[in-house]
Amino acid sequence: MANKRPLILITNDDGVSAKGINELVKCLRDLGELVVFAPDGPRSGMASAITSLVPLKYTLLKEEEGLTIYSCTGTPVDCVKLALNEVLDRMPDMLVSGINHGGNMAICVNYSGTMGATAEGCIFDVPSLGVSLLDHTPDADFSECCRIGRVVAEWVLEEGLPHGTYLNLNVPKSPQVKGMKVCRQTDGRWIREFKRSEDGSGKPVFWLTGDFETRSHYPDDDMAALNEGYASLVPCKIDVTDYDFKKRLESLI
Amino acid sequence: MANKRPLILITNDDGVSAKGINELVKCLRDLGELVVFAPDGPRSGMASAITSLVPLKYTLLKEEEGLTIYSCTGTPVDCVKLALNEVLDRMPDMLVSGINHGGNMAICVNYSGTMGATAEGCIFDVPSLGVSLLDHTPDADFSECCRIGRVVAEWVLEEGLPHGTYLNLNVPKSPQVKGMKVCRQTDGRWIREFKRSEDGSGKPVFWLTGDFETRSHYPDDDMAALNEGYASLVPCKIDVTDYDFKKRLESLI
């Protein structure tokens, strides 16, 4: 037991070179031993996708006191699985995924590779936190996001999380975030999702785009908090069973 | 309103040529107007992944009375989005995803493209059902799975489903399934997840594999039902908010 410092696994879906993950590393550096194990390029929108038809590889990029950085050919979830199964010599005390360039509020938790990796940490019973900034630009200013992310990360490291629960933190694009609210996931969906275009031979092709449409508004949902200039923290569950409808279904079917 | 027959959207993650989806089409053929909109090849383990960096294309493969078949270059969720946004001229009355070659019980709902597509239908408020057979072989016998899947599909078409809830049906590999149980998602995870091998130059590569380990056993969980020879039906929720922990978190953080 030579090394008693907390071990923190860091990953993302924008790839190991993105500004967001490197800002996160700087911000958490003194909290423990950091291992970055992240995709070798962008993997946005990969959700909890796993790679089974081709094998995975990983590469050691950097090794210095308290910080080791690997890149991996897989998805964000592949990264977590490979790091935990094959690379780390002990279970980490925390996983932090991000900082994502772009928000993962509302239904985005369903599509996000950042949140897929966070859920995967949770499945391994590693206290896991996903962090996203509502700014897609490559050179976004992560300072407020780092400030708030660090507070939550310190809390998670200290307190842990219940079995099967992980955290989704979103931070608005603002030079001064007002604070943080504990929220529920906003109910809604994307509409007008494709931009029609043409390939070189004139055949139609479809680019994913779209606008988010809220269905039900709740004062405690994450988009309400973000719109008011607060960061939102949504605790999320791995178990997606609808227990209320399960009871009704038992008598119906 | 010339056409009053129910419109049923069918997709999968094994690709449009897989036996499972074609058996499903045969089995549901007389229930309505069927549109198959499925990936042009295998997309297993794609979860709710979406494609944003390259454009999507689709191709009309077949058009006959009551049945239209398209293939698409995207993921299962891309297929659902593209069909609903750009291809169908009205919202379908039901979406059925599958029949998957292989089980999607327990935590598999998290990684499965079959279930990603099902969740996506639900996000559009289309009553949605995922169907999986616990047999990975390309020429699996789908007859019992079709028999039970059809009963559930008829029920969904008749009754609909609540906003935000979709169904995950798994059928054991058995010539005579005992019946069906309404279940909760089994709590557990995959272990020993990689087989280490070498590429042509001797560098290590990792193939995804693994064994499922149940953490908590409940008499009403889906693996219990399947192990006893029953089909399992789990109602699942899009909203992953952990409301119990949200309450605690509000006073903690």
Coordinates of C-alpha atoms in Angstrom, one line a residue:
Chain A
M1 CA 0.0 0.0 0.0
A2 CA 2.7 2.4 -1.0
N3 CA 0.4 4.7 -2.9
K4 CA -2.6 6.0 -0.8
R5 CA -3.5 8.9 -3.0
P6 CA -6.9 8.6 -4.7
L7 CA -6.8 7.2 -8.2
I8 CA -8.9 9.2 -10.6
L9 CA -9.8 7.9 -14.1
I10 CA -10.5 10.5 -16.6
T11 CA -12.0 10.1 -20.0
N12 CA -14.2 11.9 -22.6
D13 CA -15.8 11.7 -26.0
D14 CA -14.1 14.6 -27.7
G15 CA -10.8 12.7 -27.8
V16 CA -7.6 12.9 -25.8
S17 CA -6.4 16.1 -27.5
A18 CA -9.5 18.2 -26.8
K19 CA -9.2 21.3 -24.7
G20 CA -11.9 20.1 -22.3
I21 CA -10.2 17.0 -21.0
N22 CA -6.9 18.8 -20.7
E23 CA -8.5 21.6 -18.6
L24 CA -10.1 19.0 -16.5
V25 CA -6.8 17.3 -15.8
K26 CA -5.2 20.6 -14.8
C27 CA -8.2 21.3 -12.5
L28 CA -8.1 17.9 -10.7
R29 CA -4.4 17.4 -10.8
D30 CA -3.7 17.9 -7.0
L31 CA -6.6 15.7 -5.9
G32 CA -4.8 12.4 -6.6
E33 CA -3.1 10.1 -9.1
L34 CA -4.7 10.9 -12.5
V35 CA -5.0 8.4 -15.3
V36 CA -6.4 9.7 -18.6
F37 CA -7.7 6.9 -20.8
A38 CA -9.5 8.5 -23.7
P39 CA -10.4 8.0 -27.4
D40 CA -7.7 8.9 -29.9
G41 CA -10.2 11.2 -31.8
P42 CA -13.7 12.6 -31.6
R43 CA -16.4 10.1 -30.5
S44 CA -19.3 12.5 -29.9
G45 CA -22.8 10.9 -29.8
M46 CA -21.5 7.4 -29.2
A47 CA -23.8 6.9 -26.2
S48 CA -22.8 3.5 -24.5
A49 CA -21.7 2.0 -27.8
I50 CA -19.2 -0.8 -27.5
T51 CA -16.8 -2.3 -30.1
S52 CA -17.1 -6.0 -30.7
L53 CA -16.3 -6.6 -34.4
V54 CA -12.8 -5.2 -34.4
P55 CA -10.2 -5.4 -31.6
L56 CA -9.1 -2.4 -29.5
K57 CA -5.6 -1.0 -29.1
Y58 CA -4.3 1.6 -26.7
T59 CA -1.1 3.7 -26.6
L60 CA 0.8 5.2 -23.7
L61 CA 1.2 8.9 -24.6
K62 CA 2.7 10.4 -21.4
E63 CA 3.9 9.3 -18.0
E64 CA 4.9 11.7 -15.3
E65 CA 4.6 12.1 -11.5
G66 CA 0.9 11.7 -10.8
L67 CA -0.3 11.7 -14.4
T68 CA -0.5 9.0 -17.0
I69 CA -2.1 9.5 -20.4
Y70 CA -3.3 6.9 -22.8
S71 CA -5.2 7.1 -26.1
C72 CA -7.4 4.3 -27.3
T73 CA -9.0 3.3 -30.6
G74 CA -12.4 2.6 -29.1
T75 CA -15.5 4.4 -27.9
P76 CA -15.8 6.2 -24.6
V77 CA -17.3 3.0 -23.0
D78 CA -14.6 0.9 -24.6
C79 CA -12.1 3.2 -22.9
V80 CA -13.6 2.7 -19.5
K81 CA -13.9 -1.1 -19.9
L82 CA -10.3 -1.5 -21.2
A83 CA -8.8 0.8 -18.5
L84 CA -10.7 -1.0 -15.7
N85 CA -10.2 -4.6 -17.0
E86 CA -6.7 -4.4 -18.4
V87 CA -4.7 -1.3 -17.6
L88 CA -5.2 0.0 -14.1
D89 CA -3.8 -2.0 -11.2
R90 CA -6.6 -1.1 -8.8
M91 CA -10.1 0.2 -9.0
P92 CA -10.2 4.0 -9.3
D93 CA -11.7 6.0 -6.5
M94 CA -13.6 8.2 -9.0
L95 CA -14.2 8.5 -12.7
V96 CA -14.7 11.9 -14.3
S97 CA -15.8 12.2 -17.9
G98 CA -15.4 15.4 -19.9
I99 CA -15.2 18.3 -19.9
N100 CA -17.5 17.9 -22.9
H101 CA -17.5 20.7 -25.5
G102 CA -21.3 21.1 -25.6
G103 CA -24.2 20.5 -23.2
N104 CA -25.5 17.1 -22.2
M105 CA -28.7 18.2 -20.5
A106 CA -32.2 16.8 -21.0
I107 CA -32.4 13.8 -23.3
C108 CA -28.8 14.3 -24.4
V109 CA -27.8 11.9 -21.6
N110 CA -29.2 9.2 -23.9
Y111 CA -26.9 10.0 -26.9
S112 CA -23.8 11.4 -25.2
G113 CA -20.5 9.5 -25.2
T114 CA -19.4 11.6 -22.2
M115 CA -22.4 10.3 -20.3
G116 CA -22.0 6.7 -21.7
A117 CA -18.5 6.6 -20.2
T118 CA -19.9 8.0 -16.9
A119 CA -22.6 5.3 -16.8
E120 CA -20.0 2.7 -17.5
G121 CA -17.9 3.8 -14.5
C122 CA -21.1 3.5 -12.4
I123 CA -21.7 0.0 -13.6
F124 CA -18.3 -0.9 -12.2
D125 CA -19.3 0.8 -8.9
V126 CA -16.8 3.6 -9.4
P127 CA -18.3 6.9 -8.2
S128 CA -18.7 8.6 -11.6
L129 CA -19.4 12.2 -12.7
G130 CA -19.9 13.5 -16.2
V131 CA -19.1 17.2 -16.8
S132 CA -20.2 19.3 -19.8
L133 CA -20.0 22.9 -20.8
L134 CA -22.7 24.5 -23.0
D135 CA -20.2 25.7 -25.5
H136 CA -19.2 23.6 -28.6
T137 CA -16.2 25.7 -29.7
P138 CA -12.8 24.0 -29.6
D139 CA -11.3 26.9 -27.6
A140 CA -14.2 27.4 -25.2
D141 CA -13.4 29.0 -21.8
F142 CA -13.6 26.2 -19.2
S143 CA -12.8 28.3 -16.1
E144 CA -16.2 28.5 -14.5
C145 CA -16.9 24.9 -15.5
C146 CA -13.6 23.8 -13.9
R147 CA -14.4 25.7 -10.7
I148 CA -17.8 24.1 -10.3
G149 CA -16.7 20.7 -11.6
R150 CA -14.0 20.6 -9.0
V151 CA -16.4 21.3 -6.1
V152 CA -18.6 18.4 -7.2
A153 CA -15.6 16.1 -7.9
E154 CA -14.2 16.7 -4.4
W155 CA -17.6 16.0 -2.9
V156 CA -17.9 12.7 -4.9
L157 CA -14.4 11.7 -3.9
E158 CA -15.3 12.3 -0.2
E159 CA -18.8 10.9 -0.1
G160 CA -19.0 8.3 -2.9
L161 CA -22.3 7.6 -4.7
P162 CA -25.0 4.9 -4.2
H163 CA -24.8 1.7 -6.2
G164 CA -26.3 2.3 -9.6
T165 CA -26.3 6.1 -9.5
Y166 CA -24.0 8.5 -11.4
L167 CA -24.0 12.3 -11.9
N168 CA -24.6 14.6 -14.9
L169 CA -23.2 18.1 -14.4
N170 CA -23.9 20.8 -17.0
V171 CA -22.5 24.3 -16.8
P172 CA -23.8 27.3 -18.8
K173 CA -21.6 29.4 -21.0
S174 CA -21.2 32.4 -18.8
P175 CA -18.3 34.2 -17.2
Q176 CA -20.0 34.1 -13.9
V177 CA -22.2 31.1 -13.1
K178 CA -24.8 31.9 -10.4
G179 CA -24.4 28.6 -8.6
M180 CA -25.6 25.0 -8.9
K181 CA -29.0 23.4 -8.7
V182 CA -29.9 19.7 -8.2
C183 CA -32.3 18.9 -11.0
R184 CA -34.3 16.3 -12.9
Q185 CA -33.8 15.5 -16.5
T186 CA -35.8 17.8 -18.8
D187 CA -38.6 16.0 -20.8
G188 CA -38.4 16.7 -24.5
R189 CA -36.9 15.7 -27.8
W190 CA -35.1 16.9 -30.9
I191 CA -37.1 18.1 -33.9
R192 CA -36.3 19.1 -37.5
E193 CA -33.3 16.7 -37.1
F194 CA -31.8 16.6 -40.6
K195 CA -30.4 19.0 -43.1
R196 CA -30.9 17.6 -46.6
S197 CA -27.9 18.0 -48.9
E198 CA -26.4 16.2 -51.9
D199 CA -23.3 14.0 -52.5
G200 CA -20.9 14.5 -55.4
S201 CA -23.2 12.5 -57.7
G202 CA -26.3 14.4 -56.8
K203 CA -27.8 11.7 -54.5
P204 CA -29.5 13.0 -51.3
V205 CA -27.6 12.8 -48.1
F206 CA -28.8 13.8 -44.6
W207 CA -26.8 15.6 -42.0
L208 CA -27.9 15.4 -38.3
T209 CA -28.8 18.7 -36.8
G210 CA -32.1 19.8 -35.1
D211 CA -33.6 21.9 -32.4
F212 CA -34.6 20.8 -28.9
E213 CA -38.2 21.0 -28.0
T214 CA -39.2 20.8 -24.4
R215 CA -42.4 18.8 -23.8
S216 CA -43.1 19.3 -20.1
H217 CA -41.6 22.2 -18.1
Y218 CA -40.7 21.6 -14.5
P219 CA -39.2 24.3 -12.2
D220 CA -36.6 21.8 -11.1
D221 CA -35.6 20.5 -14.6
D222 CA -32.0 20.9 -15.8
M223 CA -32.9 23.2 -18.7
A224 CA -34.7 25.6 -16.4
A225 CA -31.6 25.8 -14.2
L226 CA -29.3 26.3 -17.1
N227 CA -31.5 29.0 -18.7
E228 CA -31.4 30.9 -15.4
G229 CA -27.6 30.9 -15.4
Y230 CA -27.1 28.0 -12.9
A231 CA -25.2 24.8 -13.4
S232 CA -27.4 21.7 -13.2
L233 CA -26.6 18.4 -11.4
V234 CA -28.8 15.5 -12.3
P235 CA -28.4 12.2 -10.5
C236 CA -29.0 9.4 -13.0
K237 CA -29.8 5.7 -12.6
I238 CA -28.5 2.6 -14.5
D239 CA -31.7 0.7 -13.8
V240 CA -34.2 1.9 -16.4
T241 CA -37.1 -0.3 -15.2
D242 CA -40.4 1.7 -15.1
Y243 CA -41.6 0.2 -11.7
D244 CA -44.9 2.1 -11.8
F245 CA -45.9 0.8 -15.2
K246 CA -44.5 -2.7 -14.3
K247 CA -47.2 -2.9 -11.6
R248 CA -49.9 -1.9 -14.0
L249 CA -48.6 -4.1 -16.7
E250 CA -48.7 -7.2 -14.5
S251 CA -52.5 -6.9 -14.3
L252 CA -52.9 -5.9 -17.9
I253 CA -51.0 -8.4 -20.0
Chain B
M1 CA -57.6 9.2 -45.1
A2 CA -57.5 6.4 -47.7
N3 CA -55.2 4.3 -45.7
K4 CA -56.5 3.4 -42.2
R5 CA -54.3 0.3 -41.6
P6 CA -51.9 0.7 -38.8
L7 CA -48.4 1.8 -39.9
I8 CA -45.6 -0.2 -38.2
L9 CA -42.0 0.8 -38.4
I10 CA -39.5 -2.1 -38.1
T11 CA -35.8 -1.8 -37.5
N12 CA -33.0 -3.7 -35.9
D13 CA -29.2 -3.7 -35.2
D14 CA -28.2 -6.8 -37.0
G15 CA -28.8 -5.2 -40.4
V16 CA -31.6 -5.5 -42.9
S17 CA -30.5 -8.9 -44.2
A18 CA -30.5 -10.6 -40.8
K19 CA -32.9 -13.6 -40.4
G20 CA -34.4 -12.0 -37.2
I21 CA -35.8 -8.9 -38.9
N22 CA -37.2 -10.9 -41.8
E23 CA -38.9 -13.4 -39.5
L24 CA -40.4 -10.4 -37.6
V25 CA -41.7 -9.0 -40.9
K26 CA -43.4 -12.3 -41.7
C27 CA -44.9 -12.6 -38.3
L28 CA -46.4 -9.0 -38.2
R29 CA -47.2 -8.8 -41.9
D30 CA -51.0 -9.0 -41.5
L31 CA -51.2 -6.4 -38.6
G32 CA -50.7 -3.4 -40.9
E33 CA -48.6 -1.5 -43.3
L34 CA -45.0 -2.4 -42.6
V35 CA -42.0 -0.2 -43.3
V36 CA -38.6 -1.7 -42.6
F37 CA -35.9 1.0 -42.2
A38 CA -32.8 -0.8 -41.0
P39 CA -29.0 -0.5 -41.1
D40 CA -27.3 -1.8 -44.2
G41 CA -25.1 -4.1 -42.1
P42 CA -24.5 -5.2 -38.5
R43 CA -24.6 -2.5 -35.8
S44 CA -24.6 -4.6 -32.7
G45 CA -23.6 -2.8 -29.5
M46 CA -24.3 0.6 -30.9
A47 CA -26.6 1.6 -28.0
S48 CA -28.2 5.0 -28.8
A49 CA -25.2 6.2 -30.9
I50 CA -26.0 8.9 -33.5
T51 CA -24.0 9.9 -36.6
S52 CA -23.1 13.6 -36.8
L53 CA -19.7 13.8 -38.5
V54 CA -20.7 12.1 -41.8
P55 CA -24.0 12.4 -43.6
L56 CA -26.5 9.5 -43.8
K57 CA -27.9 7.9 -46.9
Y58 CA -30.7 5.4 -47.4
T59 CA -31.8 3.1 -50.3
L60 CA -35.2 1.7 -51.2
L61 CA -34.8 -2.0 -51.5
K62 CA -38.3 -3.3 -52.0
E63 CA -41.8 -2.0 -52.4
E64 CA -44.8 -4.2 -52.5
E65 CA -48.4 -4.2 -51.2
G66 CA -48.2 -3.5 -47.5
L67 CA -44.4 -3.8 -47.2
T68 CA -41.6 -1.3 -48.0
I69 CA -38.0 -2.0 -47.2
Y70 CA -35.2 0.5 -46.9
S71 CA -31.5 0.1 -45.9
C72 CA -29.6 3.0 -44.2
T73 CA -25.9 3.7 -43.7
G74 CA -26.4 4.8 -40.1
T75 CA -26.9 3.4 -36.6
P76 CA -30.2 1.9 -35.4
V77 CA -31.1 5.3 -33.8
D78 CA -30.1 7.1 -37.0
C79 CA -32.5 4.8 -38.8
V80 CA -35.4 5.7 -36.5
K81 CA -34.7 9.4 -36.7
L82 CA -34.3 9.4 -40.5
A83 CA -37.5 7.3 -41.1
L84 CA -39.6 9.5 -38.8
N85 CA -38.2 12.9 -39.9
E86 CA -37.7 12.4 -43.6
V87 CA -39.2 9.2 -45.0
L88 CA -42.6 8.3 -43.5
D89 CA -45.5 10.4 -44.4
R90 CA -47.2 10.0 -41.0
M91 CA -46.2 8.9 -37.5
P92 CA -46.2 5.1 -37.2
D93 CA -48.7 3.4 -34.8
M94 CA -45.9 1.2 -33.4
L95 CA -42.2 0.6 -33.7
V96 CA -40.8 -2.9 -33.3
S97 CA -37.0 -3.4 -33.2
G98 CA -35.5 -6.8 -33.7
I99 CA -35.7 -9.7 -33.6
N100 CA -32.2 -9.5 -32.2
H101 CA -29.9 -12.4 -32.6
G102 CA -28.9 -12.6 -28.9
G103 CA -30.4 -11.6 -25.6
N104 CA -30.7 -8.0 -24.4
M105 CA -31.7 -8.7 -20.8
A106 CA -30.3 -7.1 -17.7
I107 CA -27.7 -4.4 -18.3
C108 CA -27.6 -5.2 -22.1
V109 CA -30.4 -2.7 -22.5
N110 CA -27.6 -0.1 -22.0
Y111 CA -25.4 -1.3 -24.9
S112 CA -27.9 -2.7 -27.3
G113 CA -28.6 -1.1 -30.7
T114 CA -31.9 -3.0 -30.8
M115 CA -32.9 -1.3 -27.6
G116 CA -31.4 2.1 -28.6
A117 CA -33.8 2.1 -31.6
T118 CA -36.7 1.1 -29.3
A119 CA -35.9 4.0 -26.9
E120 CA -35.7 6.4 -29.9
G121 CA -39.2 5.4 -31.0
C122 CA -40.4 6.1 -27.5
I123 CA -38.8 9.5 -27.5
F124 CA -41.0 10.3 -30.5
D125 CA -44.0 9.0 -28.6
V126 CA -44.4 6.0 -30.9
P127 CA -45.3 2.9 -28.8
S128 CA -42.1 0.9 -29.1
L129 CA -41.1 -2.7 -28.4
G130 CA -37.7 -4.3 -28.7
V131 CA -37.6 -8.1 -29.2
S132 CA -34.6 -10.3 -28.7
L133 CA -34.0 -14.1 -28.8
L134 CA -31.3 -15.6 -26.6
D135 CA -29.6 -17.2 -29.6
H136 CA -26.7 -15.5 -31.4
T137 CA -26.6 -17.9 -34.4
P138 CA -27.4 -16.5 -37.8
D139 CA -29.9 -19.3 -38.5
A140 CA -31.6 -19.3 -35.1
D141 CA -35.1 -20.7 -34.8
F142 CA -37.4 -17.7 -34.2
S143 CA -40.7 -19.5 -34.1
E144 CA -41.4 -19.3 -30.4
C145 CA -40.0 -15.7 -30.3
C146 CA -42.3 -14.7 -33.1
R147 CA -45.3 -16.3 -31.4
I148 CA -44.7 -14.4 -28.2
G149 CA -43.5 -11.2 -29.9
R150 CA -46.7 -11.1 -31.9
V151 CA -48.9 -11.3 -28.8
V152 CA -47.1 -8.4 -27.2
A153 CA -47.1 -6.4 -30.5
E154 CA -50.8 -6.8 -30.8
W155 CA -51.3 -5.7 -27.3
V156 CA -49.1 -2.6 -27.8
L157 CA -50.9 -1.7 -31.0
E158 CA -54.2 -1.9 -29.2
E159 CA -53.3 -0.3 -25.9
G160 CA -50.4 2.0 -26.6
L161 CA -47.8 2.8 -24.0
P162 CA -47.4 5.7 -21.5
H163 CA -45.3 8.7 -22.5
G164 CA -41.6 7.9 -21.9
T165 CA -42.0 4.1 -21.5
Y166 CA -40.9 1.4 -23.9
L167 CA -40.8 -2.4 -23.7
N168 CA -37.9 -4.9 -23.7
L169 CA -39.0 -8.4 -24.6
N170 CA -36.5 -11.3 -24.3
V171 CA -37.3 -14.9 -25.3
P172 CA -35.2 -17.9 -24.2
K173 CA -33.8 -20.3 -26.7
S174 CA -36.3 -23.2 -26.2
P175 CA -38.6 -25.1 -28.5
Q176 CA -41.4 -24.5 -26.0
V177 CA -41.3 -21.3 -24.0
K178 CA -43.4 -21.6 -20.8
G179 CA -45.0 -18.2 -20.9
M180 CA -44.1 -14.6 -20.2
K181 CA -43.4 -12.7 -17.0
V182 CA -43.4 -9.0 -16.5
C183 CA -39.9 -8.2 -14.9
R184 CA -37.5 -5.7 -13.6
Q185 CA -34.0 -5.3 -15.1
T186 CA -31.5 -7.6 -13.5
D187 CA -28.7 -5.9 -11.5
G188 CA -25.3 -6.9 -12.6
R189 CA -22.4 -6.3 -15.0
W190 CA -19.9 -8.0 -17.3
I191 CA -16.6 -9.3 -16.0
R192 CA -13.4 -10.6 -17.6
E193 CA -14.4 -8.5 -20.6
F194 CA -11.4 -8.8 -22.9
K195 CA -9.5 -11.5 -24.7
R196 CA -5.9 -10.4 -25.3
S197 CA -4.4 -11.2 -28.7
E198 CA -1.8 -9.8 -31.1
D199 CA -2.0 -8.0 -34.4
G200 CA 0.3 -8.8 -37.3
S201 CA 3.2 -6.9 -35.9
G202 CA 3.0 -8.5 -32.5
K203 CA 1.3 -5.5 -30.8
P204 CA -1.4 -6.4 -28.2
V205 CA -5.0 -6.0 -29.2
F206 CA -8.1 -6.6 -27.1
W207 CA -11.3 -8.3 -28.3
L208 CA -14.5 -7.7 -26.3
T209 CA -15.9 -10.8 -24.7
G210 CA -16.8 -11.5 -21.0
D211 CA -19.2 -13.2 -18.6
F212 CA -22.3 -11.7 -17.0
E213 CA -22.2 -11.5 -13.2
T214 CA -25.4 -10.9 -11.3
R215 CA -25.0 -8.6 -8.3
S216 CA -28.4 -8.8 -6.7
H217 CA -31.0 -11.5 -7.4
Y218 CA -34.7 -10.7 -7.3
P219 CA -37.4 -13.2 -8.0
D220 CA -39.0 -10.8 -10.5
D221 CA -35.8 -9.9 -12.5
D222 CA -35.6 -10.7 -16.2
M223 CA -32.7 -13.2 -15.9
A224 CA -34.7 -15.2 -13.3
A225 CA -37.6 -15.5 -15.7
L226 CA -35.4 -16.4 -18.6
N227 CA -33.5 -19.0 -16.6
E228 CA -36.8 -20.7 -15.7
G229 CA -37.8 -20.9 -19.4
Y230 CA -40.1 -17.9 -19.5
A231 CA -40.0 -14.9 -21.8
S232 CA -39.3 -11.6 -19.9
L233 CA -41.0 -8.3 -20.5
V234 CA -39.3 -5.2 -18.9
P235 CA -41.0 -1.8 -19.1
C236 CA -38.2 0.8 -19.4
K237 CA -38.1 4.6 -18.9
I238 CA -36.4 7.3 -21.0
D239 CA -36.1 9.5 -17.9
V240 CA -33.1 8.2 -16.0
T241 CA -33.3 10.7 -13.1
D242 CA -32.7 9.1 -9.7
Y243 CA -35.5 10.9 -7.9
D244 CA -34.8 9.2 -4.5
F245 CA -31.2 10.3 -4.6
K246 CA -32.1 13.7 -6.0
K247 CA -34.0 14.4 -2.7
R248 CA -31.0 13.3 -0.6
L249 CA -28.6 15.2 -2.8
E250 CA -30.5 18.5 -2.4
S251 CA -29.8 18.5 1.3
L252 CA -26.2 17.2 1.0
I253 CA -24.5 19.3 -1.6

